[in-house]
XYZ file of C-alpha atoms in Angstrom:
320
model
C 0.372 -15.008 5.322
C 2.661 -12.063 4.611
C 1.474 -8.573 5.512
C 0.741 -6.561 2.374
C 2.007 -2.977 2.124
C 1.600 -0.355 -0.589
C 4.218 2.370 -0.991
C 3.589 5.475 -3.083
C 6.831 7.113 -4.183
C 8.574 3.720 -4.077
C 11.130 4.820 -6.712
C 12.341 7.680 -4.499
C 14.977 7.725 -1.780
C 12.632 6.961 1.126
C 10.538 4.513 -0.861
C 13.544 2.390 -1.737
C 14.825 2.220 1.852
C 11.325 1.493 3.168
C 10.786 -1.258 0.589
C 14.047 -2.905 1.681
C 12.996 -2.694 5.335
C 9.559 -4.207 4.717
C 10.974 -6.999 2.552
C 13.440 -7.837 5.337
C 10.442 -8.075 7.694
C 8.696 -10.537 5.388
C 6.134 -8.183 3.845
C 4.607 -8.497 0.412
C 5.432 -5.077 -1.060
C 3.467 -3.205 -3.737
C 4.610 0.069 -5.246
C 2.492 2.728 -6.919
C 4.097 4.143 -10.063
C 2.824 6.586 -12.660
C 2.800 5.689 -16.320
C 5.640 7.946 -17.371
C 8.350 7.851 -19.980
C 10.762 9.398 -17.464
C 10.158 7.110 -14.460
C 13.499 6.128 -12.926
C 13.730 2.698 -11.282
C 17.440 2.924 -10.462
C 16.947 3.073 -6.679
C 14.858 -0.108 -6.603
C 16.519 -2.060 -9.430
C 18.209 -4.426 -6.933
C 14.827 -5.427 -5.391
C 12.520 -4.957 -8.365
C 12.021 -8.708 -8.798
C 10.755 -8.932 -5.194
C 8.109 -6.179 -5.376
C 4.938 -5.704 -7.417
C 4.574 -2.381 -9.224
C 1.056 -1.123 -9.911
C 0.080 1.741 -12.196
C -1.761 4.647 -10.570
C -1.567 8.359 -9.924
C -2.281 10.587 -6.931
C -3.996 12.955 -9.386
C -6.612 10.286 -10.191
C -8.706 8.893 -7.331
C -10.294 6.175 -9.484
C -6.838 4.742 -10.212
C -6.097 4.702 -6.470
C -9.352 2.884 -5.705
C -8.461 0.270 -8.333
C -4.924 -0.153 -6.955
C -6.277 -0.663 -3.426
C -8.788 -3.238 -4.658
C -6.060 -5.080 -6.585
C -3.420 -5.088 -3.847
C -5.580 -5.153 -0.677
C -2.809 -3.697 1.511
C -2.828 -3.761 5.296
C -0.519 -0.730 5.392
C -0.110 2.230 3.024
C 2.888 4.559 3.125
C 2.228 7.774 1.200
C 5.683 9.057 0.264
C 4.888 10.364 -3.235
C 4.952 14.129 -3.752
C 6.505 16.917 -5.749
C 9.179 17.006 -3.074
C 11.708 19.632 -4.138
C 11.126 22.989 -2.429
C 12.804 25.058 -5.158
C 10.583 23.511 -7.868
C 7.463 24.368 -5.869
C 8.063 28.048 -6.630
C 7.999 27.452 -10.398
C 5.276 24.751 -10.281
C 3.025 25.756 -7.358
C -0.214 24.336 -8.794
C 1.309 20.956 -9.658
C 2.857 20.855 -6.189
C -0.570 21.508 -4.647
C -2.270 18.848 -6.758
C 0.156 16.069 -5.801
C 1.545 17.038 -2.402
C -1.764 18.353 -0.961
C -4.807 17.042 -2.822
C -3.095 13.737 -3.595
C -3.261 12.930 0.123
C -7.027 13.544 0.157
C -7.535 11.294 -2.827
C -5.617 8.450 -1.166
C -7.411 8.867 2.168
C -10.763 8.906 0.406
C -9.838 5.770 -1.541
C -9.023 4.066 1.774
C -12.343 5.210 3.226
C -14.198 3.742 0.241
C -12.273 0.472 -0.225
C -11.066 -0.548 3.256
C -11.229 1.765 6.291
C -9.196 -0.777 8.306
C -6.038 0.065 6.324
C -3.257 1.709 8.340
C -2.008 4.871 6.631
C 1.261 6.777 6.951
C 1.540 10.340 5.646
C 4.947 11.857 4.940
C 4.713 15.262 6.585
C 7.686 17.625 6.540
C 9.706 19.976 8.716
C 9.158 22.565 5.958
C 5.698 22.998 7.485
C 7.371 24.893 10.346
C 8.997 27.375 7.948
C 9.534 30.626 9.847
C 9.832 28.752 13.092
C 7.725 29.784 16.080
C 9.770 27.776 18.601
C 13.209 26.142 18.813
C 13.372 23.169 18.720
C 10.177 22.222 16.890
C 7.920 19.477 18.258
C 4.474 18.042 17.503
C 2.745 21.054 19.088
C 4.757 23.796 17.364
C 2.687 26.135 15.194
C 3.134 25.773 11.432
C 4.301 28.764 9.358
C 5.253 27.399 5.904
C 7.467 29.527 3.666
C 7.083 27.834 0.269
C 4.299 26.357 -1.875
C 5.732 22.940 -0.930
C 5.487 23.729 2.780
C 1.926 25.011 2.380
C 0.928 21.855 0.484
C 2.466 19.665 3.177
C 0.475 21.506 5.863
C -2.714 20.697 3.949
C -1.662 17.040 3.603
C -0.918 16.889 7.331
C -4.230 18.386 8.456
C -6.365 16.378 6.033
C -4.746 13.257 7.515
C -5.720 14.430 11.010
C -9.205 15.265 9.714
C -9.814 11.800 8.214
C -8.438 10.179 11.368
C -10.866 12.099 13.543
C -13.855 12.103 11.155
C -13.719 8.529 9.843
C -11.639 6.884 12.603
C -8.952 5.843 10.144
C -5.630 4.573 11.488
C -3.818 7.521 9.890
C -0.485 8.777 11.245
C 1.898 11.489 10.104
C 5.652 11.527 10.454
C 6.953 15.103 10.538
C 10.350 14.231 9.136
C 13.221 16.662 9.222
C 15.799 16.570 6.427
C 16.972 13.028 5.800
C 19.622 12.206 3.251
C 21.559 9.302 1.763
C 23.637 8.322 -1.273
C 20.258 7.844 -3.013
C 19.263 11.495 -2.544
C 18.458 13.382 -5.749
C 21.134 15.678 -7.166
C 18.841 18.700 -6.788
C 19.038 18.546 -2.965
C 21.832 20.538 -1.358
C 23.472 17.640 0.514
C 23.809 15.491 -2.605
C 24.650 18.511 -4.752
C 27.593 19.130 -2.420
C 28.795 15.518 -2.059
C 28.458 14.835 -5.796
C 30.213 18.130 -6.541
C 33.040 17.236 -4.161
C 33.504 13.913 -5.949
C 33.625 15.614 -9.356
C 36.153 18.200 -8.113
C 38.290 15.455 -6.557
C 38.197 13.603 -9.896
C 39.259 16.750 -11.760
C 35.957 17.045 -13.630
C 34.868 20.356 -12.030
C 36.451 23.179 -10.067
C 33.526 24.734 -8.165
C 30.081 24.256 -6.637
C 27.571 27.120 -6.825
C 25.321 27.410 -3.771
C 22.817 29.823 -2.238
C 22.449 30.606 1.477
C 25.373 29.047 3.378
C 23.954 30.153 6.721
C 20.687 28.175 6.427
C 20.615 25.565 9.193
C 19.014 22.135 8.965
C 18.561 19.020 11.064
C 20.047 16.331 8.785
C 19.690 12.603 9.412
C 20.054 9.327 7.492
C 17.022 8.188 5.468
C 17.705 4.547 6.332
C 17.126 5.374 10.006
C 13.997 7.429 9.332
C 12.038 4.725 7.496
C 12.272 2.638 10.682
C 10.135 5.300 12.379
C 7.536 5.178 9.579
C 7.095 1.449 10.083
C 6.984 1.771 13.887
C 4.104 4.279 13.686
C 1.865 1.808 11.873
C 2.551 -0.965 14.401
C 0.895 0.976 17.229
C -2.749 0.419 18.163
C -3.403 4.160 18.206
C -2.493 6.461 15.283
C -0.605 9.653 16.111
C 1.829 12.249 14.754
C 5.562 12.211 15.460
C 8.522 14.513 14.814
C 11.441 12.473 13.435
C 14.746 14.318 13.711
C 18.260 14.147 15.131
C 17.796 17.141 17.447
C 21.045 18.625 16.086
C 21.338 21.510 13.630
C 24.126 22.306 11.175
C 24.595 25.005 8.540
C 25.162 24.520 4.826
C 28.625 25.970 5.508
C 29.348 23.121 7.964
C 28.018 20.630 5.423
C 30.568 21.950 2.921
C 33.382 21.777 5.469
C 32.671 18.120 6.298
C 32.127 17.022 2.700
C 35.255 18.636 1.267
C 37.357 17.449 4.226
C 36.188 13.869 3.545
C 37.885 14.143 0.141
C 40.945 15.991 1.456
C 39.898 19.340 -0.034
C 39.417 22.889 1.280
C 35.830 23.978 0.690
C 36.654 27.701 0.554
C 38.641 27.169 -2.630
C 35.685 25.664 -4.493
C 32.347 27.073 -3.212
C 30.799 30.099 -4.967
C 27.687 31.951 -3.802
C 25.132 32.230 -6.619
C 22.039 34.446 -6.051
C 20.108 32.183 -8.440
C 19.948 29.578 -5.671
C 18.470 31.907 -3.043
C 14.776 31.238 -2.293
C 12.127 33.994 -2.458
C 11.375 33.213 1.219
C 14.075 31.397 3.147
C 13.690 28.937 5.998
C 16.624 29.795 8.231
C 16.639 27.354 11.146
C 15.041 23.932 11.438
C 15.826 21.601 14.347
C 13.458 18.951 15.612
C 12.687 17.560 19.047
C 12.386 13.771 18.584
C 11.734 12.977 22.261
C 8.145 11.773 21.668
C 9.272 9.317 18.964
C 12.140 8.169 21.153
C 9.929 7.491 24.176
C 6.805 6.089 22.466
C 8.229 4.409 19.349
C 11.594 3.503 20.849
C 13.151 5.124 17.777
C 16.657 6.523 17.510
C 18.962 7.652 14.724
C 22.195 5.689 14.455
C 24.031 7.761 11.814
C 25.135 11.307 12.692
C 25.784 14.167 10.257
C 29.488 13.348 9.966
C 28.939 9.668 9.227
C 26.143 10.561 6.812
C 28.134 13.067 4.731
C 31.226 10.850 4.678
C 29.030 7.952 3.489
C 27.597 10.115 0.709
C 30.984 11.448 -0.441
C 32.411 7.913 -0.501
C 29.447 6.652 -2.560
C 29.788 9.516 -5.049
C 33.529 8.956 -5.392
C 32.915 5.221 -5.985
C 30.242 5.962 -8.590
C 32.637 8.173 -10.573
C 35.353 5.500 -10.483
C 33.067 2.731 -11.726
């Protein structure tokens, strides 16, 4: 009988790649979706006939209990959140309700319905914020610098708390930035690659960005969902940093993306103070050695292959 898995945030970038991975492994896949007039199923449209979508909301624990009773999953991957850092400044309470308290509601639903469920929590490198050590590993102190980062710290520690208090198989993946052609346009990598494609097509002449010196550890989302799955296959739950171990600036991102389309980035990038954060996270770079040694995980796509893949996809999308 096929293993049953429930994915929250299945319509997002990570959810769509994870759903593909689990289907390839023979899982029966359920996805939690909110009743919303604006829900976008584009990322999962090619597999929608192979998954079962269930209505529920991380704001409503009763709905989560009902979804768990209906789907009876063996594994739950909690990827749903208000996940855009910039938005968390303008919607801090909503961010807290979904990204922080939503985790508690799901863990409590598991405790009530089936404590044998294996649970994955999507933690974030934004929890490190003003970094206390370089590179950052599982033991590095958290110092979040945005409402999103603060909410993710809560979600991380409540997962640890339920693991230790109720002996749940609950693991967290502290994922550093991971991108793909399915990344939302509000994220800087996709904003750049989509902007490059529009400039190449003659539709725009510039991209407006904030801090070009901010440095991030960027990997490919398709690689990172492999680590999520690997965590829930272990007998013992634990927390793992998932990263490339390499850091690059937004300036380098621009250089690679524009070069992939045969353009000079300096002719098209404008600094706009509107895109500067109230509190900036300057340098994030993860140490993935624990995941590499214990999970046998590795990232196959480097920053150059990733950005070239994204530019090519955006150019193709404009041509079609």
